[in-house]
mmCIF file of C-alpha atoms in Angstrom:
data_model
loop_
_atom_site.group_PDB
_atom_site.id
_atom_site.type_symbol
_atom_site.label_atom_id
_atom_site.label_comp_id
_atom_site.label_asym_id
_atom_site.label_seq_id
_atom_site.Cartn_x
_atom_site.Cartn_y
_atom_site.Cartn_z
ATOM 1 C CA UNK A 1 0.000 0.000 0.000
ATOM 2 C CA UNK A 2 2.715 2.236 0.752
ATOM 3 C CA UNK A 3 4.665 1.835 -2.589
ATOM 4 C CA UNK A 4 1.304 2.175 -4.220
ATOM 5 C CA UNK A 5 0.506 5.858 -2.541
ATOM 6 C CA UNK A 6 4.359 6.472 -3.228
ATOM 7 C CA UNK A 7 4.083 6.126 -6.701
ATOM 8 C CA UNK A 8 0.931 7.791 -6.557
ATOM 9 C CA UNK A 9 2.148 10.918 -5.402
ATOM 10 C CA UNK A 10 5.124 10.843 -7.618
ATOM 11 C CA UNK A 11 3.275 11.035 -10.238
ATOM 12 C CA UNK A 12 1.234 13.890 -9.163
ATOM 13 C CA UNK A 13 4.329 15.405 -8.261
ATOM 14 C CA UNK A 14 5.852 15.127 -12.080
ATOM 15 C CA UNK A 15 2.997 16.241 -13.437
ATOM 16 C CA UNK A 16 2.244 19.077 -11.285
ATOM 17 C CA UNK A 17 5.371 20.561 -11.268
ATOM 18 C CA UNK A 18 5.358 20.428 -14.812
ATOM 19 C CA UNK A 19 2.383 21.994 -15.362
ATOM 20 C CA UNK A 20 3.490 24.719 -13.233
ATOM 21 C CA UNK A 21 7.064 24.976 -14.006
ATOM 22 C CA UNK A 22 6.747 28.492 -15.747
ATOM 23 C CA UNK A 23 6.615 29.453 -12.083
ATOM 24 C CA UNK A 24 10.168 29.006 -11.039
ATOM 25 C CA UNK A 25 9.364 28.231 -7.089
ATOM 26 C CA UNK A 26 6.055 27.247 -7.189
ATOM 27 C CA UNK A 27 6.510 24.009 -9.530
ATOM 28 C CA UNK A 28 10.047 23.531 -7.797
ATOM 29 C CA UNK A 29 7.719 23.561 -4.170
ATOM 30 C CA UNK A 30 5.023 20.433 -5.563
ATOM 31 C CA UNK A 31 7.772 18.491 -6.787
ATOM 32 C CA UNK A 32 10.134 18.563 -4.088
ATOM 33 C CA UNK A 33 7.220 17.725 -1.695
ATOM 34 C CA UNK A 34 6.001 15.074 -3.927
ATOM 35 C CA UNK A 35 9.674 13.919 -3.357
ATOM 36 C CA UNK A 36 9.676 14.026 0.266
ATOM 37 C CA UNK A 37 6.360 12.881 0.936
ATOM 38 C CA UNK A 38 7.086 9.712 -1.506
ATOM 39 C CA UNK A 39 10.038 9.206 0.595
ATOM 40 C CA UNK A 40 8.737 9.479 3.754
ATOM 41 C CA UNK A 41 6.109 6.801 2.336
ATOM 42 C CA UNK A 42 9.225 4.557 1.074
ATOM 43 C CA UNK A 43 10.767 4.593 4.504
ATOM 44 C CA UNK A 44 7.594 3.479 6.099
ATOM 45 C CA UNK A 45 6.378 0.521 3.870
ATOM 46 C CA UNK A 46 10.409 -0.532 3.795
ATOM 47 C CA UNK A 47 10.198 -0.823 7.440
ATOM 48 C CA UNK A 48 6.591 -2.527 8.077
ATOM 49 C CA UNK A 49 8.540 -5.201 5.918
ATOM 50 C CA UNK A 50 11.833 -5.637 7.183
ATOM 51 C CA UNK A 51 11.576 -8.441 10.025
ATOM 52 C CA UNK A 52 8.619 -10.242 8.628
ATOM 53 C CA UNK A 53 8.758 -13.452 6.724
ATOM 54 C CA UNK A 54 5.909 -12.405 4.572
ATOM 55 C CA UNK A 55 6.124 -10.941 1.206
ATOM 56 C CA UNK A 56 3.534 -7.997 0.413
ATOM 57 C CA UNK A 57 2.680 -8.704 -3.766
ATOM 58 C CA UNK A 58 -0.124 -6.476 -5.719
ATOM 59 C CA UNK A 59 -1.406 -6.994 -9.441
ATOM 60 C CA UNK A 60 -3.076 -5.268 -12.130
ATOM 61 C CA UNK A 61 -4.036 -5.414 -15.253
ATOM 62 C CA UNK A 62 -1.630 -4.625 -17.395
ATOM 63 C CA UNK A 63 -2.697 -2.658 -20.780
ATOM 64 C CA UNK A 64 -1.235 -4.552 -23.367
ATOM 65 C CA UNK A 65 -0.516 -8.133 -24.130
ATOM 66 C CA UNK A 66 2.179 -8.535 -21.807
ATOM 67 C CA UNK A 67 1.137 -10.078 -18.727
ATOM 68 C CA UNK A 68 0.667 -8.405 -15.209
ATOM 69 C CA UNK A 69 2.454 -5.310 -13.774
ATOM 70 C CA UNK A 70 2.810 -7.057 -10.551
ATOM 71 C CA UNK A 71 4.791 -5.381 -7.495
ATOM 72 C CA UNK A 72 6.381 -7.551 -4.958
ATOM 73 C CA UNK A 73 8.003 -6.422 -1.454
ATOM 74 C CA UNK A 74 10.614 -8.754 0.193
ATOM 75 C CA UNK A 75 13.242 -8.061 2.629
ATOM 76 C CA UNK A 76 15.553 -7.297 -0.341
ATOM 77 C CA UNK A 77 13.357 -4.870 -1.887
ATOM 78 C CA UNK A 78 12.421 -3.208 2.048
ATOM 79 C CA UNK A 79 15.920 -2.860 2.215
ATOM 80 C CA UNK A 80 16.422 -0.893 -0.875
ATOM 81 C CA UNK A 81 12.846 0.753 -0.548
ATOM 82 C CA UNK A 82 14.680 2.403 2.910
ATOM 83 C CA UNK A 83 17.744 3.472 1.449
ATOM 84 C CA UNK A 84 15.669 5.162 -1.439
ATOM 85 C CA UNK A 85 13.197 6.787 1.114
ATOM 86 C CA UNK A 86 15.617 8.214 3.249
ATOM 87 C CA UNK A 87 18.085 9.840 0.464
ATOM 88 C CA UNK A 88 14.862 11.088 -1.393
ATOM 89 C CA UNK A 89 14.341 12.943 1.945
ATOM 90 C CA UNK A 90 17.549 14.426 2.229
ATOM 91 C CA UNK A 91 17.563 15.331 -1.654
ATOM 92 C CA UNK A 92 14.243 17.068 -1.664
ATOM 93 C CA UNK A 93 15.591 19.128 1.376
ATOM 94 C CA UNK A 94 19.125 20.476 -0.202
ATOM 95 C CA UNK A 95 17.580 21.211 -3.513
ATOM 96 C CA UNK A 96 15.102 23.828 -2.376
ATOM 97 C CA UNK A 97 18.234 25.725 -1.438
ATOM 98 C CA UNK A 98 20.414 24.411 -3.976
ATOM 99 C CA UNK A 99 17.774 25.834 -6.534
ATOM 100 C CA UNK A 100 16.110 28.615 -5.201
ATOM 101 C CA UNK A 101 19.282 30.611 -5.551
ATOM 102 C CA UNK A 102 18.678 33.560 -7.559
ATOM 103 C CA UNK A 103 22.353 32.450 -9.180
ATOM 104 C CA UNK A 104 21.658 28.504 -9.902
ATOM 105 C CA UNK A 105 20.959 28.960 -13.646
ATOM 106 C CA UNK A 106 19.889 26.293 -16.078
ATOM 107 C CA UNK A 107 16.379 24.563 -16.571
ATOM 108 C CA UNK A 108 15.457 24.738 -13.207
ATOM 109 C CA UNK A 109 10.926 23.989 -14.108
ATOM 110 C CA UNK A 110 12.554 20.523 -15.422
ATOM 111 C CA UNK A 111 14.464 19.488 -12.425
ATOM 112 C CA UNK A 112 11.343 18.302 -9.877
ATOM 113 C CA UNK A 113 9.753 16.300 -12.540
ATOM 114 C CA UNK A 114 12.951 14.332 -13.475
ATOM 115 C CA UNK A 115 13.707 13.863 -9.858
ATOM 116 C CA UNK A 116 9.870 12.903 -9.357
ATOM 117 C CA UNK A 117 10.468 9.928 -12.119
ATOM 118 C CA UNK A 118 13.687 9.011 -11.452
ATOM 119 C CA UNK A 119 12.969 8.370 -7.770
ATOM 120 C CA UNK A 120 9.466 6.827 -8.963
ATOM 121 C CA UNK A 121 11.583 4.490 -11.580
ATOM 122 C CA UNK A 122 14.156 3.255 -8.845
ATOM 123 C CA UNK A 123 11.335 2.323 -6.712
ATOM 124 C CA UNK A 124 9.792 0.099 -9.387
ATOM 125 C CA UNK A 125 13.043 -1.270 -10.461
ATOM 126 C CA UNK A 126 13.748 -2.389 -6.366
ATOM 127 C CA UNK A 127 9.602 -3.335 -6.410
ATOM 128 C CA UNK A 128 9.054 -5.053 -9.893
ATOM 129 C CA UNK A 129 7.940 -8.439 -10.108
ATOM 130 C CA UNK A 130 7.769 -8.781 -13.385
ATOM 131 C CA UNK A 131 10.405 -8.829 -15.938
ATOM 132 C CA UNK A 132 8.527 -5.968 -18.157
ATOM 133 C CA UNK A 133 7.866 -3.857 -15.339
ATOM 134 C CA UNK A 134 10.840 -4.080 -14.328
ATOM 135 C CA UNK A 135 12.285 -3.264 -17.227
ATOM 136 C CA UNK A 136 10.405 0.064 -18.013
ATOM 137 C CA UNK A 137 12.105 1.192 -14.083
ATOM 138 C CA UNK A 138 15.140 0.355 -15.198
ATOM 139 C CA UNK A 139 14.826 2.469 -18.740
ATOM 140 C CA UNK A 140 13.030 5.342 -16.661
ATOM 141 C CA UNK A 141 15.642 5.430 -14.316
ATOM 142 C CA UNK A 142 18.073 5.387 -17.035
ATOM 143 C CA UNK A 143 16.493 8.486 -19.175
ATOM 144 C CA UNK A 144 15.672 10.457 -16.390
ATOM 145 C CA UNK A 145 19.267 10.502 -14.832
ATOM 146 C CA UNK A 146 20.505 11.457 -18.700
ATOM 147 C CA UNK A 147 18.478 14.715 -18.218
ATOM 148 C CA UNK A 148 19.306 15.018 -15.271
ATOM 149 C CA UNK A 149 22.945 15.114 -15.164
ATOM 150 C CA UNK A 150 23.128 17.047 -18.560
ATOM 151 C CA UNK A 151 20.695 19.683 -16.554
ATOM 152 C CA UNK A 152 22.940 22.356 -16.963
ATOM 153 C CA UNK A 153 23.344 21.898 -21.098
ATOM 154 C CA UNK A 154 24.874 24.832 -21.871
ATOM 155 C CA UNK A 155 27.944 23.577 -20.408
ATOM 156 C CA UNK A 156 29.710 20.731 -22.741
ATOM 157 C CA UNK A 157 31.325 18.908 -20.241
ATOM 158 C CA UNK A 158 27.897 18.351 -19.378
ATOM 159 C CA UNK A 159 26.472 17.342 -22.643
ATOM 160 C CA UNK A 160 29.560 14.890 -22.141
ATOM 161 C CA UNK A 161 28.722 13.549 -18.920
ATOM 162 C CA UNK A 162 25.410 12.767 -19.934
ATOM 163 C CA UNK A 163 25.765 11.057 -23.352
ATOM 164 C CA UNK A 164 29.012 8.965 -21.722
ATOM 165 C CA UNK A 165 26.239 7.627 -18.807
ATOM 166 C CA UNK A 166 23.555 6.862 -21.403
ATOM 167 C CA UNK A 167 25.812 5.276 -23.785
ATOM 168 C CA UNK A 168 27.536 2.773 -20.895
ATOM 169 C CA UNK A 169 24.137 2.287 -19.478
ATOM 170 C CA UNK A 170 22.000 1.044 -22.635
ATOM 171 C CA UNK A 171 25.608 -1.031 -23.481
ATOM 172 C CA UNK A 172 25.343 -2.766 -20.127
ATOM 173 C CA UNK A 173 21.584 -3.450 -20.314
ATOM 174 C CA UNK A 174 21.412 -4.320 -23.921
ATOM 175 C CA UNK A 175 24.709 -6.851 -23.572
ATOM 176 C CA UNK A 176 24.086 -7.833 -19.592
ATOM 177 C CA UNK A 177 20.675 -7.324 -18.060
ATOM 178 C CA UNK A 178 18.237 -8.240 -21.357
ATOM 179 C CA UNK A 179 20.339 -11.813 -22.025
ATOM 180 C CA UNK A 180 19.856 -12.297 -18.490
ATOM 181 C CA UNK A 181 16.101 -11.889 -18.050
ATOM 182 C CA UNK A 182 16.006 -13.931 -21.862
ATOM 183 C CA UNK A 183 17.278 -16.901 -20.176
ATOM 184 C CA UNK A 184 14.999 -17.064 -17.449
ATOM 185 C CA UNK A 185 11.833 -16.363 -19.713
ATOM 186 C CA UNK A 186 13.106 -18.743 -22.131
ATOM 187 C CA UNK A 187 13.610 -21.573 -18.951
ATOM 188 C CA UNK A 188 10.382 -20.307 -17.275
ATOM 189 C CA UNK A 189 7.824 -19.499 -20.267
ATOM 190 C CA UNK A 190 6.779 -16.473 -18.256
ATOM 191 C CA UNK A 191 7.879 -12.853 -17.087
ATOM 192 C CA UNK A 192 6.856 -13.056 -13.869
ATOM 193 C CA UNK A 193 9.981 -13.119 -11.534
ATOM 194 C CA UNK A 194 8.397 -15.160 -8.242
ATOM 195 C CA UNK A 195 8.633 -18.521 -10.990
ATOM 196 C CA UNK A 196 13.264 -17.615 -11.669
ATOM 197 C CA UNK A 197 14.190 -19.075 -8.215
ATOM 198 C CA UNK A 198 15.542 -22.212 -8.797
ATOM 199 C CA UNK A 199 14.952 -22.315 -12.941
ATOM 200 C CA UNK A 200 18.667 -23.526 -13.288
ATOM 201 C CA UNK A 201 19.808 -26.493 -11.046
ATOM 202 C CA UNK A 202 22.925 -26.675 -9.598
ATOM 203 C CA UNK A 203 24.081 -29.271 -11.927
ATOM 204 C CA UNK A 204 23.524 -26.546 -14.697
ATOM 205 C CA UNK A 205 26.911 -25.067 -13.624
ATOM 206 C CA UNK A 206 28.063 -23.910 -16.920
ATOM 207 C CA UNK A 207 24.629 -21.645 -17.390
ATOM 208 C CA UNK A 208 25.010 -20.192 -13.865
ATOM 209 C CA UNK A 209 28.472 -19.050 -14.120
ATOM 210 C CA UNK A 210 27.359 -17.006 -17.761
ATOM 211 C CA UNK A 211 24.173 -15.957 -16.226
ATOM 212 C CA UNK A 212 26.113 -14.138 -13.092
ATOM 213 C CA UNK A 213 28.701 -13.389 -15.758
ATOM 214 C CA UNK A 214 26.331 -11.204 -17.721
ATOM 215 C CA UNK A 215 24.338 -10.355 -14.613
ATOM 216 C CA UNK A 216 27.630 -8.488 -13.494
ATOM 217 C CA UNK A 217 28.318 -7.061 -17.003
ATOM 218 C CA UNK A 218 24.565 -5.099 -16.927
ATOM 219 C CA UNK A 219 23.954 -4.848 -13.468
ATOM 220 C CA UNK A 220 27.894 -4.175 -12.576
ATOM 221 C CA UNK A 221 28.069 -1.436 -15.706
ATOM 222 C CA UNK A 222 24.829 0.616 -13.621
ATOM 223 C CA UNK A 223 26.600 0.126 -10.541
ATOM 224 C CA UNK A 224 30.070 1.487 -11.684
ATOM 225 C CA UNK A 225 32.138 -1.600 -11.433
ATOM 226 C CA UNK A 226 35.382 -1.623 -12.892
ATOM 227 C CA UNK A 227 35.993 -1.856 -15.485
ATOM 228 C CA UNK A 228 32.610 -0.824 -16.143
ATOM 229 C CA UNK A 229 32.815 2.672 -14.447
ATOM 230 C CA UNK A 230 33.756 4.683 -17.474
ATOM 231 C CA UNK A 231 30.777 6.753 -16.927
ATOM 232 C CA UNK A 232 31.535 8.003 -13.282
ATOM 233 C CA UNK A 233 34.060 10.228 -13.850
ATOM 234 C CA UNK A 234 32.167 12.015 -16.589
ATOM 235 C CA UNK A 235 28.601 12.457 -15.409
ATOM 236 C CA UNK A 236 29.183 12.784 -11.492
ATOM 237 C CA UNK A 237 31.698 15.907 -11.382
ATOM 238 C CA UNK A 238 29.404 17.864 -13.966
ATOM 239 C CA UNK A 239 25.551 16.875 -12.606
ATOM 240 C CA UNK A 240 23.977 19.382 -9.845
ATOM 241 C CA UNK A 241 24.865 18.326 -6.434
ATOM 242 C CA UNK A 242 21.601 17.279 -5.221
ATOM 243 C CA UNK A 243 21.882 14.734 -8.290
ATOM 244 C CA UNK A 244 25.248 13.470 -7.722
ATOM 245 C CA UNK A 245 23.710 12.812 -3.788
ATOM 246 C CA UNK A 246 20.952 11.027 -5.398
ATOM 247 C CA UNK A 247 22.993 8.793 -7.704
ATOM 248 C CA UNK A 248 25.744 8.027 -5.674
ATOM 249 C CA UNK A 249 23.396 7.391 -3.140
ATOM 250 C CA UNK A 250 20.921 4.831 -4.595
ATOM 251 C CA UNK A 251 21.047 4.901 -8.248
ATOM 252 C CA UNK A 252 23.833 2.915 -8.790
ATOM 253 C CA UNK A 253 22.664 1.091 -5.911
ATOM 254 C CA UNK A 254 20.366 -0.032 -7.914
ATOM 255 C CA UNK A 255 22.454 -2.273 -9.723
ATOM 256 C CA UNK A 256 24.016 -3.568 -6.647
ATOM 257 C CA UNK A 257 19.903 -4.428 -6.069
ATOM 258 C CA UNK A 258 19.514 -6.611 -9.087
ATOM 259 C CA UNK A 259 22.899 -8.396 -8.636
ATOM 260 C CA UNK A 260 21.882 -9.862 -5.463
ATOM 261 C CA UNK A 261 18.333 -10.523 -6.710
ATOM 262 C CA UNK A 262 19.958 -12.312 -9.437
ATOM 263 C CA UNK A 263 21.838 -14.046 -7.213
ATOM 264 C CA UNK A 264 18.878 -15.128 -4.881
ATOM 265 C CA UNK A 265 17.722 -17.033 -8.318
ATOM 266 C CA UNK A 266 21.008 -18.480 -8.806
#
């Protein structure tokens, strides 16, 4: 329920605040406290979960032919769901001050529906159970934190940063994190995640080891691994501080996220 109203009000946030972003505080105000309030909501449902064996799930119908967008909270994802919650906090605090300055210049109405989405796609990507769901996360996360850290455009180191991180990022999940979730469709005959536990015994050593192998290719390339991290040293120095915080914080966290949920299937 809690992820639910989350995601909820992140989306009233990014909308909001875009409709209102010709106002330069007042569209800046909604979003941020869209971004608090989902955090504050993160925090909460992260916590009702961690210590309990019980996982919370919730389905609906999905749109298109695809299946179910179904949402699943273990103690992996609570753990995550925190960690998001409480940066997302801290964030939306700095970057009233960080952007109300009469000298912060740059596209200021976009920032607080990027930051809306992006925190939004992280908590689908740590929330998904379903490969598709999970997917669009990951790709929202992705675009979202491309804007984001190219905020400031005029500047081409900048433009730099931004292209380098959406470059390395679409190489890691098109050549890691899509060959991964293939296999287990392929073995499994659906995209729902709750059936990838256990699809490849232990005698299938071979598959294993090139599963993790590619799991740690696109999950390790999001994270920064070396000698994935080719993006860090591009996009961090020239993104706004308040989105450095963010990524450093939980965005590339996120790939730490679906290493070890990988690993729970392995």
């Amino acid at each position: 329920t809690h992820v639910l109203l989350a995601l909820a009000v992140l989306a009233f946030g990014a909308t909001a605040s875009l409709l209102t972003s010709r106002s330069r505080t007042g569209g800046l105000r909604i979003g941020l406290a869209a971004a608090g309030m989902a955090g504050a909501l993160c925090v909460i449902g992260g916590w009702d979960i961690l210590g309990h064996t019980t996982t919370a799930h919730s389905s609906v119908e999905w749109p298109m032919p695809l299946g179910l967008a179904r949402l699943a909270v273990d103690g992996l994802s609570a753990w995550f769901l925190l960690v998001i919650g409480m940066v997302s906090i801290g964030v939306s605090i700095y970057s009233w001050g960080y952007f109300s300055d009469a000298k912060t210049h740059g596209p200021v109405g976009a920032y607080a529906p990027l930051v809306c989405t992006m925190i939004a796609a992280m908590v689908l990507v740590v929330c998904a159970a379903d490969v598709v769901l999970f997917l669009i996360g990951w790709e929202l996360m992705s675009l979202s934190a491309f804007f984001l850290v190219g905020l400031h455009d005029e500047d081409a180191e900048a433009r730099r940063g931004a292209w380098t991180y959406l470059v390395a990022t679409h190489l890691g999940t098109a050549l890691g994190v899509l060959p991964v979730f293939a296999a287990f469709v392929a073995r499994t005959g659906a995209t729902a995640m709750d059936g990838f536990a256990g699809a490849f015994g232990a005698s299938e050593v071979t598959s294993c080891v090139v599963i993790f192998a590619l799991g740690v290719v696109g999950f390790g390339t999001k994270a920064g691994f070396m000698p994935f991290h080719v993006w860090l040293p591009a996009a961090h120095p020239v993104a706004p501080s308040p989105v450095s915080a963010l990524m450093s914080g939980v965005v590339i966290k996120t790939g730490i996220y679906g290493l070890l949920r990988l690993l729970s299937w392995l």
